[in-house]
Amino acid sequence: MIGRRAFMAAGACLALSACGSKFRTYNGPEVTRVVVFKDKRRMYLLHHDKVLKGFDVGLGFQPNGHKLHEGDGRTPEGRYLIDRRNPNSNFHLSVGISYPNERDVEVARALGLSPGGDIFIHGRAGKHKGKRRDWTEGCIAVSDREIEQIYAMVRDGTVIDILP
């Protein structure tokens, strides 16, 4: 009887610990494109022309205009790819955006500056909760719960269009 209770208790603990995981699974239609409308502070995950999910987003602390160089606080505009993921992000979870492209590098170098990099879609991770809406260095911020969904749904190589 004691063995059975111990087995049941261990099973319950295991089930509860799985509920707390930041890693989710997704078995729906493939996300073929991500679209961000900076002016509306909205991001959509699409399967071809069908919206699968929409999110409110925060942007860089200077959200208007295309990112020109490192430190300008702008979120890039244009077509990029989701090119990496960081399960150990300081912002809960994150998926990388392929900024800078060749044109971004040319523009920044013409200004005598670095284009920067490390642009991600990421969560807020506790210490960043309660900040103003546009607070990042140029990334796209969502809630921790939302980045868990995005991390599960969006694969590396997915196109992301960031529109003004």
JSON list of N, CA and C in Angstrom, two decimals, residues 8-50:
[
{"chain": "A", "resi": 8, "resn": "MET", "atom": "N", "xyz": [2.07, 6.95, -6.68]},
{"chain": "A", "resi": 8, "resn": "MET", "atom": "CA", "xyz": [1.05, 7.93, -7.07]},
{"chain": "A", "resi": 8, "resn": "MET", "atom": "C", "xyz": [1.53, 9.35, -6.78]},
{"chain": "A", "resi": 9, "resn": "ALA", "atom": "N", "xyz": [2.18, 9.56, -5.63]},
{"chain": "A", "resi": 9, "resn": "ALA", "atom": "CA", "xyz": [2.68, 10.89, -5.27]},
{"chain": "A", "resi": 9, "resn": "ALA", "atom": "C", "xyz": [3.77, 11.33, -6.24]},
{"chain": "A", "resi": 10, "resn": "ALA", "atom": "N", "xyz": [4.66, 10.41, -6.59]},
{"chain": "A", "resi": 10, "resn": "ALA", "atom": "CA", "xyz": [5.72, 10.73, -7.54]},
{"chain": "A", "resi": 10, "resn": "ALA", "atom": "C", "xyz": [5.13, 11.09, -8.90]},
{"chain": "A", "resi": 11, "resn": "GLY", "atom": "N", "xyz": [4.12, 10.36, -9.32]},
{"chain": "A", "resi": 11, "resn": "GLY", "atom": "CA", "xyz": [3.46, 10.66, -10.59]},
{"chain": "A", "resi": 11, "resn": "GLY", "atom": "C", "xyz": [2.80, 12.02, -10.58]},
{"chain": "A", "resi": 12, "resn": "ALA", "atom": "N", "xyz": [2.16, 12.37, -9.47]},
{"chain": "A", "resi": 12, "resn": "ALA", "atom": "CA", "xyz": [1.51, 13.69, -9.36]},
{"chain": "A", "resi": 12, "resn": "ALA", "atom": "C", "xyz": [2.54, 14.80, -9.41]},
{"chain": "A", "resi": 13, "resn": "CYS", "atom": "N", "xyz": [3.67, 14.62, -8.72]},
{"chain": "A", "resi": 13, "resn": "CYS", "atom": "CA", "xyz": [4.74, 15.63, -8.75]},
{"chain": "A", "resi": 13, "resn": "CYS", "atom": "C", "xyz": [5.29, 15.80, -10.16]},
{"chain": "A", "resi": 14, "resn": "LEU", "atom": "N", "xyz": [5.49, 14.71, -10.84]},
{"chain": "A", "resi": 14, "resn": "LEU", "atom": "CA", "xyz": [5.99, 14.76, -12.21]},
{"chain": "A", "resi": 14, "resn": "LEU", "atom": "C", "xyz": [5.01, 15.50, -13.11]},
{"chain": "A", "resi": 15, "resn": "ALA", "atom": "N", "xyz": [3.75, 15.22, -12.99]},
{"chain": "A", "resi": 15, "resn": "ALA", "atom": "CA", "xyz": [2.73, 15.89, -13.81]},
{"chain": "A", "resi": 15, "resn": "ALA", "atom": "C", "xyz": [2.69, 17.39, -13.52]},
{"chain": "A", "resi": 16, "resn": "LEU", "atom": "N", "xyz": [2.77, 17.76, -12.25]},
{"chain": "A", "resi": 16, "resn": "LEU", "atom": "CA", "xyz": [2.75, 19.18, -11.89]},
{"chain": "A", "resi": 16, "resn": "LEU", "atom": "C", "xyz": [4.00, 19.91, -12.37]},
{"chain": "A", "resi": 17, "resn": "SER", "atom": "N", "xyz": [5.15, 19.26, -12.32]},
{"chain": "A", "resi": 17, "resn": "SER", "atom": "CA", "xyz": [6.37, 19.92, -12.77]},
{"chain": "A", "resi": 17, "resn": "SER", "atom": "C", "xyz": [6.34, 20.16, -14.27]},
{"chain": "A", "resi": 18, "resn": "ALA", "atom": "N", "xyz": [5.68, 19.29, -15.02]},
{"chain": "A", "resi": 18, "resn": "ALA", "atom": "CA", "xyz": [5.57, 19.49, -16.47]},
{"chain": "A", "resi": 18, "resn": "ALA", "atom": "C", "xyz": [4.71, 20.69, -16.79]},
{"chain": "A", "resi": 19, "resn": "CYS", "atom": "N", "xyz": [3.73, 20.99, -15.94]},
{"chain": "A", "resi": 19, "resn": "CYS", "atom": "CA", "xyz": [2.86, 22.14, -16.16]},
{"chain": "A", "resi": 19, "resn": "CYS", "atom": "C", "xyz": [3.64, 23.45, -16.07]},
{"chain": "A", "resi": 20, "resn": "GLY", "atom": "N", "xyz": [4.72, 23.48, -15.30]},
{"chain": "A", "resi": 20, "resn": "GLY", "atom": "CA", "xyz": [5.49, 24.69, -15.11]},
{"chain": "A", "resi": 20, "resn": "GLY", "atom": "C", "xyz": [6.54, 24.92, -16.18]},
{"chain": "A", "resi": 21, "resn": "SER", "atom": "N", "xyz": [6.68, 24.05, -17.14]},
{"chain": "A", "resi": 21, "resn": "SER", "atom": "CA", "xyz": [7.71, 24.18, -18.16]},
{"chain": "A", "resi": 21, "resn": "SER", "atom": "C", "xyz": [7.40, 25.35, -19.09]},
{"chain": "A", "resi": 22, "resn": "LYS", "atom": "N", "xyz": [8.47, 26.05, -19.50]},
{"chain": "A", "resi": 22, "resn": "LYS", "atom": "CA", "xyz": [8.29, 27.13, -20.46]},
{"chain": "A", "resi": 22, "resn": "LYS", "atom": "C", "xyz": [8.28, 26.60, -21.90]},
{"chain": "A", "resi": 23, "resn": "PHE", "atom": "N", "xyz": [8.55, 25.33, -22.07]},
{"chain": "A", "resi": 23, "resn": "PHE", "atom": "CA", "xyz": [8.58, 24.74, -23.40]},
{"chain": "A", "resi": 23, "resn": "PHE", "atom": "C", "xyz": [7.25, 24.09, -23.73]},
{"chain": "A", "resi": 24, "resn": "ARG", "atom": "N", "xyz": [6.57, 24.62, -24.69]},
{"chain": "A", "resi": 24, "resn": "ARG", "atom": "CA", "xyz": [5.25, 24.14, -25.12]},
{"chain": "A", "resi": 24, "resn": "ARG", "atom": "C", "xyz": [5.40, 23.32, -26.40]},
{"chain": "A", "resi": 25, "resn": "THR", "atom": "N", "xyz": [4.35, 22.61, -26.74]},
{"chain": "A", "resi": 25, "resn": "THR", "atom": "CA", "xyz": [4.32, 21.89, -28.01]},
{"chain": "A", "resi": 25, "resn": "THR", "atom": "C", "xyz": [3.24, 22.50, -28.89]},
{"chain": "A", "resi": 26, "resn": "TYR", "atom": "N", "xyz": [3.40, 22.33, -30.19]},
{"chain": "A", "resi": 26, "resn": "TYR", "atom": "CA", "xyz": [2.43, 22.85, -31.14]},
{"chain": "A", "resi": 26, "resn": "TYR", "atom": "C", "xyz": [2.28, 21.83, -32.25]},
{"chain": "A", "resi": 27, "resn": "ASN", "atom": "N", "xyz": [1.04, 21.47, -32.54]},
{"chain": "A", "resi": 27, "resn": "ASN", "atom": "CA", "xyz": [0.76, 20.47, -33.57]},
{"chain": "A", "resi": 27, "resn": "ASN", "atom": "C", "xyz": [-0.19, 20.99, -34.64]},
{"chain": "A", "resi": 28, "resn": "GLY", "atom": "N", "xyz": [-0.33, 22.30, -34.77]},
{"chain": "A", "resi": 28, "resn": "GLY", "atom": "CA", "xyz": [-1.25, 22.88, -35.74]},
{"chain": "A", "resi": 28, "resn": "GLY", "atom": "C", "xyz": [-0.60, 23.12, -37.08]},
{"chain": "A", "resi": 29, "resn": "PRO", "atom": "N", "xyz": [-1.26, 23.94, -37.91]},
{"chain": "A", "resi": 29, "resn": "PRO", "atom": "CA", "xyz": [-0.71, 24.27, -39.23]},
{"chain": "A", "resi": 29, "resn": "PRO", "atom": "C", "xyz": [0.64, 24.97, -39.11]},
{"chain": "A", "resi": 30, "resn": "GLU", "atom": "N", "xyz": [1.50, 24.76, -40.07]},
{"chain": "A", "resi": 30, "resn": "GLU", "atom": "CA", "xyz": [2.82, 25.38, -40.09]},
{"chain": "A", "resi": 30, "resn": "GLU", "atom": "C", "xyz": [2.70, 26.90, -40.17]},
{"chain": "A", "resi": 31, "resn": "VAL", "atom": "N", "xyz": [3.50, 27.60, -39.38]},
{"chain": "A", "resi": 31, "resn": "VAL", "atom": "CA", "xyz": [3.59, 29.05, -39.50]},
{"chain": "A", "resi": 31, "resn": "VAL", "atom": "C", "xyz": [4.53, 29.32, -40.68]},
{"chain": "A", "resi": 32, "resn": "THR", "atom": "N", "xyz": [3.98, 29.89, -41.76]},
{"chain": "A", "resi": 32, "resn": "THR", "atom": "CA", "xyz": [4.76, 30.13, -42.97]},
{"chain": "A", "resi": 32, "resn": "THR", "atom": "C", "xyz": [5.29, 31.56, -43.05]},
{"chain": "A", "resi": 33, "resn": "ARG", "atom": "N", "xyz": [4.77, 32.45, -42.19]},
{"chain": "A", "resi": 33, "resn": "ARG", "atom": "CA", "xyz": [5.19, 33.84, -42.23]},
{"chain": "A", "resi": 33, "resn": "ARG", "atom": "C", "xyz": [4.78, 34.53, -40.93]},
{"chain": "A", "resi": 34, "resn": "VAL", "atom": "N", "xyz": [5.62, 35.44, -40.49]},
{"chain": "A", "resi": 34, "resn": "VAL", "atom": "CA", "xyz": [5.33, 36.30, -39.35]},
{"chain": "A", "resi": 34, "resn": "VAL", "atom": "C", "xyz": [5.27, 37.72, -39.90]},
{"chain": "A", "resi": 35, "resn": "VAL", "atom": "N", "xyz": [4.25, 38.47, -39.52]},
{"chain": "A", "resi": 35, "resn": "VAL", "atom": "CA", "xyz": [4.12, 39.86, -39.97]},
{"chain": "A", "resi": 35, "resn": "VAL", "atom": "C", "xyz": [3.96, 40.75, -38.74]},
{"chain": "A", "resi": 36, "resn": "VAL", "atom": "N", "xyz": [4.77, 41.80, -38.70]},
{"chain": "A", "resi": 36, "resn": "VAL", "atom": "CA", "xyz": [4.71, 42.78, -37.61]},
{"chain": "A", "resi": 36, "resn": "VAL", "atom": "C", "xyz": [4.32, 44.12, -38.22]},
{"chain": "A", "resi": 37, "resn": "PHE", "atom": "N", "xyz": [3.28, 44.73, -37.66]},
{"chain": "A", "resi": 37, "resn": "PHE", "atom": "CA", "xyz": [2.86, 46.08, -38.03]},
{"chain": "A", "resi": 37, "resn": "PHE", "atom": "C", "xyz": [3.29, 47.00, -36.89]},
{"chain": "A", "resi": 38, "resn": "LYS", "atom": "N", "xyz": [4.41, 47.69, -37.09]},
{"chain": "A", "resi": 38, "resn": "LYS", "atom": "CA", "xyz": [4.95, 48.52, -36.01]},
{"chain": "A", "resi": 38, "resn": "LYS", "atom": "C", "xyz": [3.96, 49.60, -35.58]},
{"chain": "A", "resi": 39, "resn": "ASP", "atom": "N", "xyz": [3.30, 50.24, -36.53]},
{"chain": "A", "resi": 39, "resn": "ASP", "atom": "CA", "xyz": [2.40, 51.35, -36.18]},
{"chain": "A", "resi": 39, "resn": "ASP", "atom": "C", "xyz": [1.21, 50.89, -35.34]},
{"chain": "A", "resi": 40, "resn": "LYS", "atom": "N", "xyz": [0.79, 49.65, -35.52]},
{"chain": "A", "resi": 40, "resn": "LYS", "atom": "CA", "xyz": [-0.34, 49.10, -34.76]},
{"chain": "A", "resi": 40, "resn": "LYS", "atom": "C", "xyz": [0.11, 48.32, -33.53]},
{"chain": "A", "resi": 41, "resn": "ARG", "atom": "N", "xyz": [1.44, 48.11, -33.41]},
{"chain": "A", "resi": 41, "resn": "ARG", "atom": "CA", "xyz": [2.01, 47.30, -32.33]},
{"chain": "A", "resi": 41, "resn": "ARG", "atom": "C", "xyz": [1.35, 45.92, -32.30]},
{"chain": "A", "resi": 42, "resn": "ARG", "atom": "N", "xyz": [1.24, 45.31, -33.49]},
{"chain": "A", "resi": 42, "resn": "ARG", "atom": "CA", "xyz": [0.62, 43.97, -33.62]},
{"chain": "A", "resi": 42, "resn": "ARG", "atom": "C", "xyz": [1.53, 43.07, -34.44]},
{"chain": "A", "resi": 43, "resn": "MET", "atom": "N", "xyz": [1.55, 41.81, -34.05]},
{"chain": "A", "resi": 43, "resn": "MET", "atom": "CA", "xyz": [2.28, 40.77, -34.77]},
{"chain": "A", "resi": 43, "resn": "MET", "atom": "C", "xyz": [1.33, 39.62, -35.02]},
{"chain": "A", "resi": 44, "resn": "TYR", "atom": "N", "xyz": [1.43, 39.05, -36.22]},
{"chain": "A", "resi": 44, "resn": "TYR", "atom": "CA", "xyz": [0.57, 37.93, -36.61]},
{"chain": "A", "resi": 44, "resn": "TYR", "atom": "C", "xyz": [1.43, 36.77, -37.08]},
{"chain": "A", "resi": 45, "resn": "LEU", "atom": "N", "xyz": [1.03, 35.57, -36.67]},
{"chain": "A", "resi": 45, "resn": "LEU", "atom": "CA", "xyz": [1.62, 34.34, -37.19]},
{"chain": "A", "resi": 45, "resn": "LEU", "atom": "C", "xyz": [0.64, 33.80, -38.22]},
{"chain": "A", "resi": 46, "resn": "LEU", "atom": "N", "xyz": [1.12, 33.57, -39.44]},
{"chain": "A", "resi": 46, "resn": "LEU", "atom": "CA", "xyz": [0.25, 33.17, -40.54]},
{"chain": "A", "resi": 46, "resn": "LEU", "atom": "C", "xyz": [0.61, 31.80, -41.10]},
{"chain": "A", "resi": 47, "resn": "HIS", "atom": "N", "xyz": [-0.40, 31.11, -41.54]},
{"chain": "A", "resi": 47, "resn": "HIS", "atom": "CA", "xyz": [-0.24, 29.92, -42.38]},
{"chain": "A", "resi": 47, "resn": "HIS", "atom": "C", "xyz": [-0.75, 30.37, -43.75]},
{"chain": "A", "resi": 48, "resn": "HIS", "atom": "N", "xyz": [0.19, 30.67, -44.63]},
{"chain": "A", "resi": 48, "resn": "HIS", "atom": "CA", "xyz": [-0.11, 31.30, -45.92]},
{"chain": "A", "resi": 48, "resn": "HIS", "atom": "C", "xyz": [-0.88, 32.60, -45.66]},
{"chain": "A", "resi": 49, "resn": "ASP", "atom": "N", "xyz": [-2.15, 32.71, -46.05]},
{"chain": "A", "resi": 49, "resn": "ASP", "atom": "CA", "xyz": [-2.90, 33.95, -45.84]},
{"chain": "A", "resi": 49, "resn": "ASP", "atom": "C", "xyz": [-3.81, 33.91, -44.62]},
{"chain": "A", "resi": 50, "resn": "LYS", "atom": "N", "xyz": [-3.80, 32.81, -43.89]},
{"chain": "A", "resi": 50, "resn": "LYS", "atom": "CA", "xyz": [-4.68, 32.66, -42.73]},
{"chain": "A", "resi": 50, "resn": "LYS", "atom": "C", "xyz": [-3.94, 33.01, -41.43]}
]
